[in-house]
Amino acid sequence: MDCEFLRQRIEATKAQIILYEDAIMQLSTGAVQSYSLNTSQTTQSVTRFDLNRLQATLDSLYNRLATLEARLTGSGTINAGPAW
């Protein structure tokens, strides 16, 4: 894969992480009742009821970031599970 492409994807993923973290922080502190989340592709209004979904998406973004960074540096990622 092209290193420049990976760098661009890493930066785009980091920007998405910041958006989701900001939304989660605003909603979880009780400062706002709803939050407008603009991901550059869509704009959606989220509420406190969406916190679980937002957190799951944030976790997925962090996993994507780790994978992209591993590809860029040439190291691998390991998905381990229980041995039973």
N, CA, C and O atoms as a GROMACS GRO file, in nm:
protein
  336
    1MET      N    1   0.083  -0.118   0.000
    1MET     CA    2   0.000   0.000   0.000
    1MET      C    3   0.088   0.124   0.000
    1MET      O    4   0.198   0.123   0.056
    2ASP      N    5   0.041   0.228  -0.060
    2ASP     CA    6   0.114   0.354  -0.070
    2ASP      C    7   0.120   0.423   0.066
    2ASP      O    8   0.018   0.438   0.134
    3CYS      N    9   0.240   0.465   0.107
    3CYS     CA   10   0.258   0.530   0.238
    3CYS      C   11   0.179   0.660   0.249
    3CYS      O   12   0.124   0.691   0.355
    4GLU      N   13   0.174   0.736   0.141
    4GLU     CA   14   0.100   0.862   0.145
    4GLU      C   15  -0.050   0.837   0.165
    4GLU      O   16  -0.116   0.910   0.238
    5PHE      N   17  -0.102   0.735   0.101
    5PHE     CA   18  -0.242   0.698   0.118
    5PHE      C   19  -0.269   0.663   0.264
    5PHE      O   20  -0.368   0.707   0.322
    6LEU      N   21  -0.180   0.583   0.323
    6LEU     CA   22  -0.198   0.544   0.463
    6LEU      C   23  -0.193   0.665   0.554
    6LEU      O   24  -0.271   0.675   0.649
    7ARG      N   25  -0.101   0.758   0.528
    7ARG     CA   26  -0.093   0.880   0.610
    7ARG      C   27  -0.223   0.961   0.600
    7ARG      O   28  -0.270   1.014   0.700
    8GLN      N   29  -0.279   0.970   0.480
    8GLN     CA   30  -0.405   1.043   0.462
    8GLN      C   31  -0.519   0.975   0.538
    8GLN      O   32  -0.601   1.042   0.601
    9ARG      N   33  -0.524   0.844   0.533
    9ARG     CA   34  -0.628   0.769   0.605
    9ARG      C   35  -0.610   0.783   0.755
    9ARG      O   36  -0.709   0.791   0.829
   10ILE      N   37  -0.486   0.786   0.801
   10ILE     CA   38  -0.459   0.804   0.944
   10ILE      C   39  -0.508   0.940   0.989
   10ILE      O   40  -0.574   0.951   1.093
   11GLU      N   41  -0.479   1.044   0.914
   11GLU     CA   42  -0.523   1.179   0.950
   11GLU      C   43  -0.675   1.191   0.946
   11GLU      O   44  -0.734   1.255   1.034
   12ALA      N   45  -0.739   1.130   0.847
   12ALA     CA   46  -0.885   1.133   0.839
   12ALA      C   47  -0.947   1.058   0.957
   12ALA      O   48  -1.047   1.103   1.012
   13THR      N   49  -0.887   0.947   0.996
   13THR     CA   50  -0.938   0.870   1.109
   13THR      C   51  -0.921   0.948   1.238
   13THR      O   52  -1.010   0.947   1.324
   14LYS      N   53  -0.808   1.014   1.254
   14LYS     CA   54  -0.786   1.096   1.374
   14LYS      C   55  -0.890   1.208   1.384
   14LYS      O   56  -0.938   1.238   1.492
   15ALA      N   57  -0.922   1.269   1.270
   15ALA     CA   58  -1.024   1.375   1.269
   15ALA      C   59  -1.160   1.320   1.312
   15ALA      O   60  -1.232   1.386   1.386
   16GLN      N   61  -1.194   1.200   1.265
   16GLN     CA   62  -1.319   1.136   1.305
   16GLN      C   63  -1.320   1.105   1.454
   16GLN      O   64  -1.422   1.122   1.521
   17ILE      N   65  -1.207   1.059   1.506
   17ILE     CA   66  -1.196   1.029   1.649
   17ILE      C   67  -1.223   1.154   1.731
   17ILE      O   68  -1.296   1.148   1.830
   18ILE      N   69  -1.167   1.265   1.691
   18ILE     CA   70  -1.188   1.391   1.763
   18ILE      C   71  -1.335   1.429   1.763
   18ILE      O   72  -1.389   1.471   1.865
   19LEU      N   73  -1.402   1.415   1.648
   19LEU     CA   74  -1.545   1.448   1.639
   19LEU      C   75  -1.628   1.362   1.734
   19LEU      O   76  -1.713   1.414   1.806
   20TYR      N   77  -1.602   1.233   1.734
   20TYR     CA   78  -1.679   1.143   1.820
   20TYR      C   79  -1.648   1.165   1.968
   20TYR      O   80  -1.739   1.159   2.051
   21GLU      N   81  -1.521   1.190   2.000
   21GLU     CA   82  -1.488   1.217   2.140
   21GLU      C   83  -1.556   1.344   2.189
   21GLU      O   84  -1.606   1.349   2.301
   22ASP      N   85  -1.557   1.447   2.105
   22ASP     CA   86  -1.624   1.573   2.143
   22ASP      C   87  -1.774   1.550   2.167
   22ASP      O   88  -1.830   1.600   2.264
   23ALA      N   89  -1.837   1.475   2.078
   23ALA     CA   90  -1.980   1.448   2.093
   23ALA      C   91  -2.007   1.370   2.222
   23ALA      O   92  -2.098   1.404   2.297
   24ILE      N   93  -1.927   1.268   2.248
   24ILE     CA   94  -1.946   1.187   2.369
   24ILE      C   95  -1.926   1.272   2.493
   24ILE      O   96  -2.002   1.261   2.589
   25MET      N   97  -1.824   1.356   2.493
   25MET     CA   98  -1.795   1.440   2.609
   25MET      C   99  -1.910   1.538   2.634
   25MET      O  100  -1.954   1.552   2.748
   26GLN      N  101  -1.958   1.603   2.531
   26GLN     CA  102  -2.067   1.699   2.547
   26GLN      C  103  -2.194   1.632   2.599
   26GLN      O  104  -2.262   1.686   2.686
   27LEU      N  105  -2.225   1.516   2.545
   27LEU     CA  106  -2.348   1.447   2.585
   27LEU      C  107  -2.336   1.384   2.723
   27LEU      O  108  -2.434   1.382   2.798
   28SER      N  109  -2.219   1.332   2.757
   28SER     CA  110  -2.206   1.262   2.885
   28SER      C  111  -2.192   1.356   3.004
   28SER      O  112  -2.222   1.316   3.116
   29THR      N  113  -2.149   1.478   2.981
   29THR     CA  114  -2.136   1.573   3.092
   29THR      C  115  -2.268   1.641   3.125
   29THR      O  116  -2.279   1.709   3.227
   30GLY      N  117  -2.367   1.625   3.039
   30GLY     CA  118  -2.496   1.687   3.063
   30GLY      C  119  -2.502   1.832   3.020
   30GLY      O  120  -2.600   1.902   3.047
   31ALA      N  121  -2.397   1.877   2.952
   31ALA     CA  122  -2.393   2.016   2.907
   31ALA      C  123  -2.498   2.044   2.799
   31ALA      O  124  -2.551   2.154   2.790
   32VAL      N  125  -2.527   1.943   2.719
   32VAL     CA  126  -2.625   1.960   2.611
   32VAL      C  127  -2.717   1.838   2.608
   32VAL      O  128  -2.681   1.731   2.656
   33GLN      N  129  -2.834   1.855   2.552
   33GLN     CA  130  -2.930   1.746   2.538
   33GLN      C  131  -2.912   1.672   2.405
   33GLN      O  132  -2.933   1.551   2.397
   34SER      N  133  -2.874   1.746   2.302
   34SER     CA  134  -2.848   1.685   2.172
   34SER      C  135  -2.726   1.753   2.111
   34SER      O  136  -2.690   1.865   2.148
   35TYR      N  137  -2.663   1.684   2.019
   35TYR     CA  138  -2.538   1.731   1.961
   35TYR      C  139  -2.543   1.702   1.812
   35TYR      O  140  -2.584   1.594   1.770
   36SER      N  141  -2.500   1.798   1.732
   36SER     CA  142  -2.496   1.779   1.588
   36SER      C  143  -2.357   1.729   1.549
   36SER      O  144  -2.257   1.798   1.568
   37LEU      N  145  -2.352   1.609   1.496
   37LEU     CA  146  -2.227   1.543   1.461
   37LEU      C  147  -2.209   1.550   1.310
   37LEU      O  148  -2.281   1.484   1.235
   38ASN      N  149  -2.114   1.631   1.265
   38ASN     CA  150  -2.087   1.650   1.123
   38ASN      C  151  -1.961   1.573   1.087
   38ASN      O  152  -1.850   1.614   1.122
   39THR      N  153  -1.978   1.461   1.016
   39THR     CA  154  -1.864   1.376   0.980
   39THR      C  155  -1.810   1.407   0.841
   39THR      O  156  -1.732   1.327   0.787
   40SER      N  157  -1.847   1.517   0.782
   40SER     CA  158  -1.811   1.558   0.647
   40SER      C  159  -1.884   1.478   0.540
   40SER      O  160  -1.894   1.523   0.426
   41GLN      N  161  -1.936   1.363   0.575
   41GLN     CA  162  -2.017   1.286   0.482
   41GLN      C  163  -2.165   1.304   0.514
   41GLN      O  164  -2.249   1.314   0.425
   42THR      N  165  -2.194   1.309   0.643
   42THR     CA  166  -2.332   1.329   0.688
   42THR      C  167  -2.332   1.417   0.811
   42THR      O  168  -2.230   1.432   0.880
   43THR      N  169  -2.446   1.475   0.838
   43THR     CA  170  -2.467   1.547   0.963
   43THR      C  171  -2.582   1.479   1.033
   43THR      O  172  -2.691   1.464   0.977
   44GLN      N  173  -2.558   1.438   1.157
   44GLN     CA  174  -2.663   1.370   1.232
   44GLN      C  175  -2.675   1.432   1.369
   44GLN      O  176  -2.577   1.476   1.429
   45SER      N  177  -2.796   1.434   1.418
   45SER     CA  178  -2.823   1.482   1.552
   45SER      C  179  -2.825   1.362   1.644
   45SER      O  180  -2.899   1.266   1.621
   46VAL      N  181  -2.744   1.367   1.750
   46VAL     CA  182  -2.737   1.256   1.846
   46VAL      C  183  -2.776   1.306   1.984
   46VAL      O  184  -2.761   1.424   2.016
   47THR      N  185  -2.826   1.215   2.066
   47THR     CA  186  -2.866   1.248   2.202
   47THR      C  187  -2.796   1.153   2.299
   47THR      O  188  -2.717   1.069   2.258
   48ARG      N  189  -2.827   1.169   2.426
   48ARG     CA  190  -2.767   1.081   2.527
   48ARG      C  191  -2.801   0.935   2.504
   48ARG      O  192  -2.725   0.846   2.542
   49PHE      N  193  -2.915   0.909   2.443
   49PHE     CA  194  -2.955   0.772   2.414
   49PHE      C  195  -2.862   0.705   2.313
   49PHE      O  196  -2.859   0.583   2.302
   50ASP      N  197  -2.786   0.787   2.238
   50ASP     CA  198  -2.694   0.736   2.136
   50ASP      C  199  -2.553   0.712   2.190
   50ASP      O  200  -2.464   0.675   2.113
   51LEU      N  201  -2.531   0.733   2.319
   51LEU     CA  202  -2.395   0.722   2.373
   51LEU      C  203  -2.332   0.585   2.351
   51LEU      O  204  -2.214   0.577   2.318
   52ASN      N  205  -2.407   0.479   2.368
   52ASN     CA  206  -2.351   0.344   2.346
   52ASN      C  207  -2.307   0.325   2.201
   52ASN      O  208  -2.200   0.269   2.175
   53ARG      N  209  -2.388   0.371   2.109
   53ARG     CA  210  -2.354   0.360   1.967
   53ARG      C  211  -2.233   0.446   1.933
   53ARG      O  212  -2.145   0.404   1.858
   54LEU      N  213  -2.229   0.568   1.989
   54LEU     CA  214  -2.115   0.655   1.966
   54LEU      C  215  -1.986   0.594   2.021
   54LEU      O  216  -1.881   0.602   1.957
   55GLN      N  217  -1.994   0.535   2.139
   55GLN     CA  218  -1.876   0.473   2.198
   55GLN      C  219  -1.830   0.354   2.116
   55GLN      O  220  -1.709   0.333   2.100
   56ALA      N  221  -1.923   0.275   2.064
   56ALA     CA  222  -1.886   0.161   1.980
   56ALA      C  223  -1.818   0.208   1.852
   56ALA      O  224  -1.721   0.148   1.806
   57THR      N  225  -1.868   0.315   1.794
   57THR     CA  226  -1.806   0.370   1.674
   57THR      C  227  -1.668   0.424   1.706
   57THR      O  228  -1.575   0.405   1.628
   58LEU      N  229  -1.654   0.492   1.820
   58LEU     CA  230  -1.523   0.543   1.861
   58LEU      C  231  -1.424   0.429   1.880
   58LEU      O  232  -1.309   0.439   1.836
   59ASP      N  233  -1.466   0.322   1.944
   59ASP     CA  234  -1.378   0.206   1.961
   59ASP      C  235  -1.334   0.149   1.826
   59ASP      O  236  -1.218   0.112   1.808
   60SER      N  237  -1.426   0.144   1.732
   60SER     CA  238  -1.395   0.096   1.598
   60SER      C  239  -1.294   0.187   1.529
   60SER      O  240  -1.204   0.140   1.460
   61LEU      N  241  -1.310   0.317   1.547
   61LEU     CA  242  -1.216   0.412   1.488
   61LEU      C  243  -1.077   0.396   1.546
   61LEU      O  244  -0.978   0.404   1.474
   62TYR      N  245  -1.068   0.374   1.677
   62TYR     CA  246  -0.937   0.351   1.739
   62TYR      C  247  -0.873   0.223   1.686
   62TYR      O  248  -0.752   0.218   1.665
   63ASN      N  249  -0.953   0.119   1.666
   63ASN     CA  250  -0.900  -0.005   1.608
   63ASN      C  251  -0.849   0.019   1.467
   63ASN      O  252  -0.743  -0.031   1.429
   64ARG      N  253  -0.926   0.094   1.388
   64ARG     CA  254  -0.884   0.126   1.252
   64ARG      C  255  -0.753   0.204   1.254
   64ARG      O  256  -0.662   0.176   1.175
   65LEU      N  257  -0.743   0.301   1.344
   65LEU     CA  258  -0.621   0.381   1.354
   65LEU      C  259  -0.501   0.294   1.387
   65LEU      O  260  -0.395   0.309   1.326
   66ALA      N  261  -0.516   0.203   1.482
   66ALA     CA  262  -0.406   0.113   1.519
   66ALA      C  263  -0.364   0.026   1.401
   66ALA      O  264  -0.245   0.005   1.379
   67THR      N  265  -0.460  -0.023   1.326
   67THR     CA  266  -0.430  -0.106   1.210
   67THR      C  267  -0.358  -0.027   1.102
   67THR      O  268  -0.259  -0.074   1.046
   68LEU      N  269  -0.406   0.094   1.073
   68LEU     CA  270  -0.342   0.177   0.972
   68LEU      C  271  -0.200   0.215   1.012
   68LEU      O  272  -0.109   0.212   0.929
   69GLU      N  273  -0.180   0.250   1.138
   69GLU     CA  274  -0.046   0.285   1.184
   69GLU      C  275   0.047   0.165   1.180
   69GLU      O  276   0.165   0.179   1.148
   70ALA      N  277  -0.005   0.047   1.210
   70ALA     CA  278   0.076  -0.074   1.202
   70ALA      C  279   0.116  -0.102   1.057
   70ALA      O  280   0.230  -0.142   1.031
   71ARG      N  281   0.026  -0.081   0.965
   71ARG     CA  282   0.059  -0.101   0.823
   71ARG      C  283   0.163   0.000   0.777
   71ARG      O  284   0.252  -0.034   0.699
   72LEU      N  285   0.151   0.123   0.824
   72LEU     CA  286   0.246   0.227   0.783
   72LEU      C  287   0.386   0.198   0.833
   72LEU      O  288   0.483   0.220   0.761
   73THR      N  289   0.398   0.150   0.955
   73THR     CA  290   0.530   0.125   1.014
   73THR      C  291   0.582  -0.014   0.981
   73THR      O  292   0.697  -0.046   1.013
   74GLY      N  293   0.501  -0.098   0.920
   74GLY     CA  294   0.545  -0.231   0.882
   74GLY      C  295   0.530  -0.334   0.993
   74GLY      O  296   0.569  -0.449   0.976
   75SER      N  297   0.475  -0.293   1.106
   75SER     CA  298   0.452  -0.390   1.213
   75SER      C  299   0.313  -0.449   1.196
   75SER      O  300   0.231  -0.398   1.120
   76GLY      N  301   0.288  -0.554   1.266
   76GLY     CA  302   0.159  -0.622   1.255
   76GLY      C  303   0.071  -0.597   1.374
   76GLY      O  304   0.116  -0.543   1.475
   77THR      N  305  -0.053  -0.637   1.362
   77THR     CA  306  -0.145  -0.635   1.474
   77THR      C  307  -0.188  -0.777   1.503
   77THR      O  308  -0.192  -0.861   1.413
   78ILE      N  309  -0.220  -0.803   1.627
   78ILE     CA  310  -0.261  -0.937   1.668
   78ILE      C  311  -0.400  -0.930   1.727
   78ILE      O  312  -0.428  -0.849   1.814
   79ASN      N  313  -0.487  -1.016   1.677
   79ASN     CA  314  -0.620  -1.031   1.735
   79ASN      C  315  -0.620  -1.162   1.811
   79ASN      O  316  -0.628  -1.269   1.750
   80ALA      N  317  -0.612  -1.154   1.941
   80ALA     CA  318  -0.606  -1.273   2.023
   80ALA      C  319  -0.738  -1.294   2.096
   80ALA      O  320  -0.807  -1.199   2.130
   81GLY      N  321  -0.769  -1.417   2.118
   81GLY     CA  322  -0.889  -1.452   2.192
   81GLY      C  323  -0.856  -1.560   2.293
   81GLY      O  324  -0.743  -1.607   2.300
   82PRO      N  325  -0.955  -1.597   2.370
   82PRO     CA  326  -0.931  -1.702   2.467
   82PRO      C  327  -0.897  -1.836   2.398
   82PRO      O  328  -0.941  -1.861   2.286
   83ALA      N  329  -0.821  -1.917   2.465
   83ALA     CA  330  -0.778  -2.044   2.408
   83ALA      C  331  -0.876  -2.158   2.432
   83ALA      O  332  -0.843  -2.273   2.405
   84TRP      N  333  -0.994  -2.130   2.480
   84TRP     CA  334  -1.089  -2.236   2.504
   84TRP      C  335  -1.181  -2.248   2.393
   84TRP      O  336  -1.269  -2.333   2.395
   0.00000   0.00000   0.00000
